[in-house]
Structure formats: structure tokens, C-alpha cells
Coordinates of C-alpha atoms in Angstrom, one line a residue:
X1 CA 107.8 59.7 107.8
X2 CA 106.6 63.2 107.1
X3 CA 104.1 65.0 109.4
X4 CA 101.5 65.3 106.7
X5 CA 101.5 61.5 106.3
X6 CA 101.3 61.0 110.0
X7 CA 98.2 63.3 110.2
X8 CA 96.7 61.4 107.2
X9 CA 97.0 58.1 109.0
X10 CA 95.6 59.5 112.3
X11 CA 92.6 60.9 110.4
X12 CA 92.1 57.5 108.7
X13 CA 92.2 55.8 112.1
X14 CA 89.6 58.2 113.5
X15 CA 87.2 57.6 110.6
X16 CA 87.8 53.9 110.7
X17 CA 86.8 53.9 114.4
X18 CA 83.5 55.6 113.6
X19 CA 82.8 53.2 110.7
X20 CA 83.7 50.1 112.8
X21 CA 81.4 51.2 115.7
X22 CA 78.6 51.9 113.3
X23 CA 78.8 48.4 111.8
X24 CA 79.3 46.3 115.0
X25 CA 78.8 46.7 118.7
X26 CA 82.3 46.8 120.1
X27 CA 82.6 45.5 123.7
X28 CA 84.3 47.8 126.1
X29 CA 86.9 45.2 126.9
X30 CA 88.2 45.4 123.3
X31 CA 88.3 49.2 123.6
X32 CA 90.4 48.9 126.8
X33 CA 92.6 46.4 125.1
X34 CA 93.3 48.7 122.2
X35 CA 93.9 51.5 124.6
X36 CA 96.5 49.5 126.5
X37 CA 98.2 48.2 123.3
X38 CA 98.3 51.8 122.0
X39 CA 99.9 53.2 125.2
X40 CA 102.3 50.2 125.2
X41 CA 103.4 50.9 121.6
X42 CA 104.0 54.6 122.4
X43 CA 106.1 53.7 125.5
X44 CA 108.2 51.2 123.4
X45 CA 108.8 53.9 120.8
X46 CA 110.1 56.3 123.6
X47 CA 112.5 53.9 125.2
X48 CA 113.7 52.0 122.1
X49 CA 113.5 54.8 119.6
X50 CA 111.1 52.9 117.3
X51 CA 109.2 55.7 115.6
X52 CA 106.8 53.4 113.7
X53 CA 105.7 52.0 117.1
X54 CA 104.6 55.5 118.1
X55 CA 102.6 55.8 114.9
X56 CA 100.9 52.4 115.5
X57 CA 100.1 53.4 119.1
X58 CA 98.6 56.8 118.2
X59 CA 96.6 55.2 115.3
X60 CA 95.1 52.8 117.9
X61 CA 94.2 55.7 120.2
X62 CA 92.5 57.6 117.4
X63 CA 90.6 54.4 116.4
X64 CA 89.3 54.3 120.0
X65 CA 88.5 58.0 119.9
X66 CA 86.4 57.6 116.7
X67 CA 84.5 54.6 118.2
X68 CA 84.0 56.5 121.4
X69 CA 82.7 59.5 119.5
X70 CA 79.9 57.5 117.9
X71 CA 79.1 55.6 121.2
X72 CA 78.7 58.9 123.0
X73 CA 76.2 60.1 120.4
X74 CA 74.2 56.9 120.8
X75 CA 74.4 57.2 124.6
X76 CA 73.0 60.8 124.3
X77 CA 70.1 59.4 122.2
X78 CA 69.2 56.7 124.7
X79 CA 69.5 58.8 127.8
X80 CA 67.9 62.0 126.4
X81 CA 65.3 63.6 128.7
X82 CA 62.6 63.4 125.9
X83 CA 63.6 59.9 124.8
X84 CA 60.9 58.2 126.9
X85 CA 58.2 60.4 125.3
X86 CA 59.1 59.6 121.7
X87 CA 56.4 57.5 119.8
X88 CA 54.0 57.6 122.8
X89 CA 50.3 58.4 122.4
X90 CA 50.5 61.4 124.7
X91 CA 50.8 64.9 123.3
X92 CA 53.5 67.1 125.0
X93 CA 54.1 70.8 125.1
X94 CA 57.6 72.2 124.5
X95 CA 58.9 75.6 124.9
X96 CA 62.2 76.2 123.1
X97 CA 64.3 78.4 121.0
X98 CA 64.9 78.2 117.2
X99 CA 68.7 77.6 117.0
X100 CA 69.1 77.8 113.2
X101 CA 67.7 79.6 110.2
X102 CA 64.3 78.2 109.4
X103 CA 64.2 76.0 106.3
X104 CA 61.3 77.6 104.4
X105 CA 59.8 75.8 101.3
X106 CA 56.7 76.2 99.2
X107 CA 54.4 74.1 101.3
X108 CA 56.1 73.8 104.7
X109 CA 58.9 75.1 106.9
X110 CA 61.3 73.1 109.1
X111 CA 62.6 74.5 112.4
X112 CA 65.3 73.2 114.6
X113 CA 64.1 73.8 118.1
X114 CA 66.1 73.5 121.3
X115 CA 63.6 72.8 124.1
X116 CA 64.3 74.4 127.4
X117 CA 61.2 72.8 129.2
X118 CA 58.3 70.5 128.6
X119 CA 55.0 69.4 130.0
X120 CA 52.7 66.5 129.3
X121 CA 49.5 67.4 127.6
X122 CA 48.2 70.7 126.1
X123 CA 49.2 73.7 128.2
X124 CA 46.8 76.6 127.7
X125 CA 48.2 80.1 127.1
X126 CA 46.5 81.5 130.2
X127 CA 48.4 79.0 132.5
X128 CA 51.1 81.1 134.1
X129 CA 52.2 78.5 136.5
X130 CA 52.5 74.9 135.4
X131 CA 54.4 71.8 136.3
X132 CA 57.2 72.3 133.7
X133 CA 60.2 69.9 133.5
X134 CA 63.4 71.7 132.6
X135 CA 65.8 70.3 130.0
X136 CA 69.6 70.6 130.2
X137 CA 71.2 73.0 127.8
X138 CA 71.8 71.6 124.3
X139 CA 70.7 68.1 125.5
X140 CA 68.5 67.6 122.5
X141 CA 67.1 69.3 119.3
X142 CA 63.6 68.6 117.9
X143 CA 63.0 69.1 114.1
X144 CA 59.6 70.7 113.8
X145 CA 57.7 70.7 110.5
X146 CA 55.0 73.4 110.1
X147 CA 53.0 75.1 107.4
X148 CA 54.9 78.0 105.8
X149 CA 52.9 80.6 107.7
X150 CA 53.2 82.2 110.2
X151 CA 56.9 82.8 109.7
X152 CA 59.3 82.2 112.5
X153 CA 62.9 83.5 112.8
X154 CA 66.2 82.6 114.3
X155 CA 66.3 82.9 118.1
X156 CA 62.5 83.1 118.4
X157 CA 61.0 81.4 121.5
X158 CA 58.0 79.3 120.6
X159 CA 55.6 76.9 122.3
X160 CA 54.7 73.7 120.4
X161 CA 52.2 71.0 121.2
X162 CA 52.1 67.7 119.4
X163 CA 53.5 64.1 119.4
X164 CA 57.2 63.4 119.3
X165 CA 58.2 60.8 116.7
X166 CA 61.3 58.9 115.6
X167 CA 62.5 59.9 112.2
X168 CA 61.5 57.4 109.6
X169 CA 64.1 55.2 107.9
X170 CA 63.5 54.6 104.1
X171 CA 64.8 51.7 102.1
X172 CA 67.6 53.7 100.4
X173 CA 68.1 56.4 103.0
X174 CA 68.6 56.3 106.8
X175 CA 66.9 59.6 107.7
X176 CA 67.3 58.9 111.4
X177 CA 71.1 58.6 111.3
X178 CA 71.2 61.7 109.0
X179 CA 69.5 63.8 111.6
X180 CA 71.4 62.2 114.5
X181 CA 74.7 63.6 113.3
X182 CA 73.1 67.1 113.6
X183 CA 72.0 66.4 117.2
X184 CA 68.3 65.8 116.2
X185 CA 66.8 62.8 117.9
X186 CA 63.1 63.3 117.4
X187 CA 60.7 65.1 115.1
X188 CA 57.3 66.7 115.4
X189 CA 55.0 67.1 112.4
X190 CA 52.5 70.0 112.1
X191 CA 52.0 70.6 115.8
X192 CA 50.0 73.5 117.4
X193 CA 52.4 76.5 117.7
X194 CA 52.5 79.8 119.4
X195 CA 55.1 82.6 119.4
X196 CA 56.3 83.4 122.9
X197 CA 58.9 86.1 122.4
X198 CA 61.2 87.4 119.6
X199 CA 64.7 87.2 121.0
X200 CA 67.9 89.0 120.0
X201 CA 71.1 87.5 121.4
X202 CA 73.6 89.6 123.3
X203 CA 76.6 87.4 122.3
X204 CA 78.7 88.5 119.3
X205 CA 78.4 85.4 117.2
X206 CA 74.6 85.1 117.4
X207 CA 74.3 88.9 116.8
X208 CA 76.4 88.7 113.6
X209 CA 74.7 85.5 112.5
X210 CA 71.3 87.2 112.9
X211 CA 72.5 90.1 110.7
X212 CA 73.9 87.7 108.1
X213 CA 70.6 85.8 108.0
X214 CA 68.8 89.1 107.5
X215 CA 71.1 89.9 104.5
X216 CA 70.5 86.4 103.1
X217 CA 66.8 86.9 103.3
X218 CA 67.0 90.2 101.5
X219 CA 69.2 88.6 98.8
X220 CA 66.8 85.7 98.4
X221 CA 63.9 88.2 98.0
X222 CA 65.9 90.1 95.4
X223 CA 66.5 86.9 93.4
X224 CA 62.8 86.1 93.3
X225 CA 62.0 89.7 92.3
X226 CA 64.5 89.7 89.4
X227 CA 64.2 86.1 88.2
X228 CA 61.1 84.1 87.4
X229 CA 60.9 80.3 88.2
X230 CA 62.6 78.1 87.4
X231 CA 65.6 80.5 86.8
X232 CA 65.1 81.9 90.3
X233 CA 65.5 78.4 91.8
X234 CA 68.7 77.8 89.9
X235 CA 70.2 81.2 90.8
X236 CA 69.3 80.6 94.5
X237 CA 70.9 77.2 94.3
X238 CA 74.1 78.6 92.8
X239 CA 74.4 81.6 95.1
X240 CA 73.0 80.3 98.4
X241 CA 73.4 76.5 98.0
X242 CA 69.7 75.9 98.4
X243 CA 68.0 73.6 95.9
X244 CA 65.1 72.6 98.2
X245 CA 62.6 74.8 96.3
X246 CA 63.3 73.0 93.1
X247 CA 60.7 70.5 92.0
X248 CA 61.6 66.9 91.1
X249 CA 61.3 67.5 87.4
X250 CA 63.8 70.4 87.4
X251 CA 66.3 68.3 89.5
X252 CA 66.0 65.4 87.2
X253 CA 66.7 67.6 84.2
X254 CA 69.8 69.1 85.8
X255 CA 71.0 65.7 86.8
X256 CA 70.5 64.2 83.3
X257 CA 72.5 67.1 81.8
X258 CA 75.3 66.8 84.4
X259 CA 74.5 70.2 86.0
X260 CA 73.3 69.2 89.4
X261 CA 76.7 69.9 90.9
X262 CA 76.1 73.7 90.2
X263 CA 73.7 74.0 93.1
X264 CA 75.8 71.9 95.6
X265 CA 78.2 73.2 98.1
X266 CA 81.1 70.9 97.2
X267 CA 84.8 70.9 97.8
X268 CA 85.5 71.3 94.1
X269 CA 83.1 74.2 93.7
X270 CA 84.7 76.0 96.7
X271 CA 88.2 75.4 95.3
X272 CA 87.2 76.9 92.0
X273 CA 85.6 79.8 93.8
X274 CA 88.7 80.4 96.0
X275 CA 91.0 80.1 92.9
X276 CA 88.9 82.8 91.1
X277 CA 88.9 85.0 94.2
X278 CA 92.7 84.7 94.6
X279 CA 93.4 85.5 91.0
X280 CA 91.0 88.5 91.1
X281 CA 92.7 89.9 94.2
X282 CA 96.2 89.4 92.8
X283 CA 95.0 91.2 89.6
X284 CA 93.8 94.1 91.7
X285 CA 97.4 94.4 93.1
X286 CA 97.0 92.7 96.5
X287 CA 100.1 90.8 97.8
X288 CA 99.7 87.0 97.9
X289 CA 99.5 86.9 101.7
X290 CA 96.7 89.6 101.7
X291 CA 94.8 87.8 98.9
X292 CA 95.1 84.5 100.9
X293 CA 93.5 86.0 104.1
X294 CA 90.8 87.8 102.2
X295 CA 89.9 84.6 100.2
X296 CA 89.7 82.6 103.4
X297 CA 87.4 85.2 105.0
X298 CA 85.3 85.2 101.8
X299 CA 84.9 81.4 101.7
X300 CA 83.8 81.1 105.3
X301 CA 81.4 84.1 105.1
X302 CA 79.8 82.4 102.1
X303 CA 79.5 79.1 104.0
X304 CA 78.0 81.1 107.0
X305 CA 75.4 82.6 104.6
X306 CA 74.4 79.1 103.4
X307 CA 73.7 78.1 107.0
X308 CA 76.9 76.1 107.9
X309 CA 75.7 72.8 106.4
X310 CA 77.9 69.8 107.1
X311 CA 78.8 69.6 103.3
X312 CA 79.7 73.3 103.4
X313 CA 82.0 72.9 106.4
X314 CA 83.8 70.1 104.7
X315 CA 84.0 72.1 101.5
X316 CA 85.3 75.1 103.5
X317 CA 88.1 73.0 105.1
X318 CA 89.1 71.6 101.7
X319 CA 89.1 75.1 100.1
X320 CA 91.1 76.5 103.1
X321 CA 93.7 73.7 102.8
X322 CA 94.0 74.3 99.1
X323 CA 94.6 78.0 99.6
X324 CA 97.1 77.3 102.5
X325 CA 99.1 74.8 100.4
X326 CA 99.2 77.4 97.5
X327 CA 100.4 80.1 99.9
X328 CA 103.1 77.9 101.4
X329 CA 104.1 76.5 98.0
X330 CA 103.4 72.9 99.0
X331 CA 101.9 70.2 96.8
X332 CA 98.2 69.6 97.5
X333 CA 97.2 65.9 97.6
X334 CA 93.4 65.5 97.1
X335 CA 93.1 62.2 99.0
X336 CA 94.7 63.7 102.1
X337 CA 92.5 66.8 101.9
X338 CA 89.3 64.7 101.6
X339 CA 90.3 62.5 104.6
X340 CA 91.2 65.5 106.8
X341 CA 87.9 67.3 105.9
X342 CA 86.0 64.1 106.6
X343 CA 87.6 63.6 110.0

């Protein structure tokens, strides 16, 4: 069996483990049983030279890894420091940092805040000393919904006072699970807010990301200056992958005409973009190897500008695999690419 097929089966097993754990509660004794059987199959393949036993054994191990990945996420939710304060009548005060680009819309903005400490009740600004409870690093993220003004920015430290709530689950959409995969376990709607400090990170990644967000903000303002609505919304969606400012009527019209995919960061769009980029660089006289690396950098810079959404990361992986297969002269199988990106 080829290495590409082996990787395909391992990714399928990992995804199957996540799916299985999300549908049913798997007792730990079954997980241990799969672990022992998987290890036994691998040992049999070593001593008796049965290669397919090794594949079965590793598939079992990856099935357990997928299941364990989901169970760890659920454990983090249940044992989160703030979990006991969710859906309680008490207001709490959090001090935390904005860890992503604010999602600014017409009538509101959404901030992902990583709390560093909290206190029960409303803490006045004049209180220099207070009984704060510290929160472990990256233990939780709170999605805060505010009015669009005042504006906040990436890395700002803010104080928010309000009630923590569990994300609602609609009939056709599980918003709680959608946020959970991004590490968000609770929300806070229109709390009292106060800017503490405007921070600028010293590490290289945060510094570069801050500069890219500034460039993105300037680009977005340029779009709104040169294009009037609804054209500005469409251009923003195509260039920045942001269709959140579009009203429902415009989205319905684009959907009915089959154009809604234009504003989505999908694997097919990224592959088309990377193909155009490769062809353009080759036309300019670049070698194929040089065009490959520049195209990869271009794709991931574009995804970075859009804010690293989960769909964008999957699309970037698919586009990178497409370019790599083209560079190596290998056939690209869409099903394998989709499974690898999903895993």
C-alpha cells in the first residue's frame, strides 16, 4: 500500500473517532480495549511481517486519538474556572486581552477576550486593590458582544462587567458547538466595558499580525471610500472573505443566482487563486520552484489577512497540497485532500 493511502486511512480514522465521540459517550474501558488491540496488531505485524495488521493497529490508535481530542475539549469546558459562573444571576468583572481582530459590524462588534483574572460583582475603577481570582493562561475565551463604539483593537486590555451565559442552540444550528471548537465556552452580551491599556506585543508573530491587521483596516476603509453599498460589501467579501456586513436580502440574491461562493474562503477558490498566481509568476519568468514558494507565501498571507478562520485554514491546506502535487508532478486526488484538510 502506498504512503498516500496509508495517510488517508489514518486521517479517516482520526475524523471517525471525533464523530463517534460526538454521537455517543464512549466508556474508557472501550478506549483501553481499542488501545490494547491496536498495539497488539502493530506487534503482530512486526514479528510476523503482516503489513496490513500494522495499518489496522495504527487506525485503531488514531481512532482513539480523535475520540480523546473531543473528550479533552469537553473536559476543559466542564472544568473551566469560569464554568461555575455561567448562567448565574451574579454579575462578574473580567479583565482580559483581546486575542483576535474585533469582528465589527453595522450595529455591534464581537470581541474574543482571554480573561486573566475575575471578581464577583461590579469592581469600581478606583479600586486599586481587590480580591481578584487569576485564570490560567489560555484556559478559556469569552465572546463579548458590544455596540460598535468605542472601537477596540487586537491586544487591548479591557475590563468588562456583565453576566456570563451559555451560547444558545438553535433548531438548525448548534451555536454552542460551533464556538466550542474555537475555545469559546461562554458569551457576554453588551456588558459594561472599560479600556485598561493599549498593548503592543513584543513577540514577532503578534507584532507582524498587528501590522497585517492595520493594513487590512486601511484596505477595508479604501474599499468603502471607492465603492458604495452594496458593491462595497461584495468587494469586501471577495477580497477579505468577510460577508458579515451584507444584509439578508443581498445574501439571498447572491444565493439564488449561485454567486454566494464568491465571498467564501473555500478550497476551490483558493486553488483557483493559487493556479492564477502560479501561471502569472511563470509568465513573468520565475522558475517553477520559485513560483511555488511565492504562491504558498501569498496564499497564507491572504488567509492571515482574513483572520485565520477555520474554513480559511482548511482551504489553505488544500491549496498548498494542490501546489505541492503540481510541483512534484503527482496526481492530486480531491477526496484525499479534503480528508487531510479536515483532519
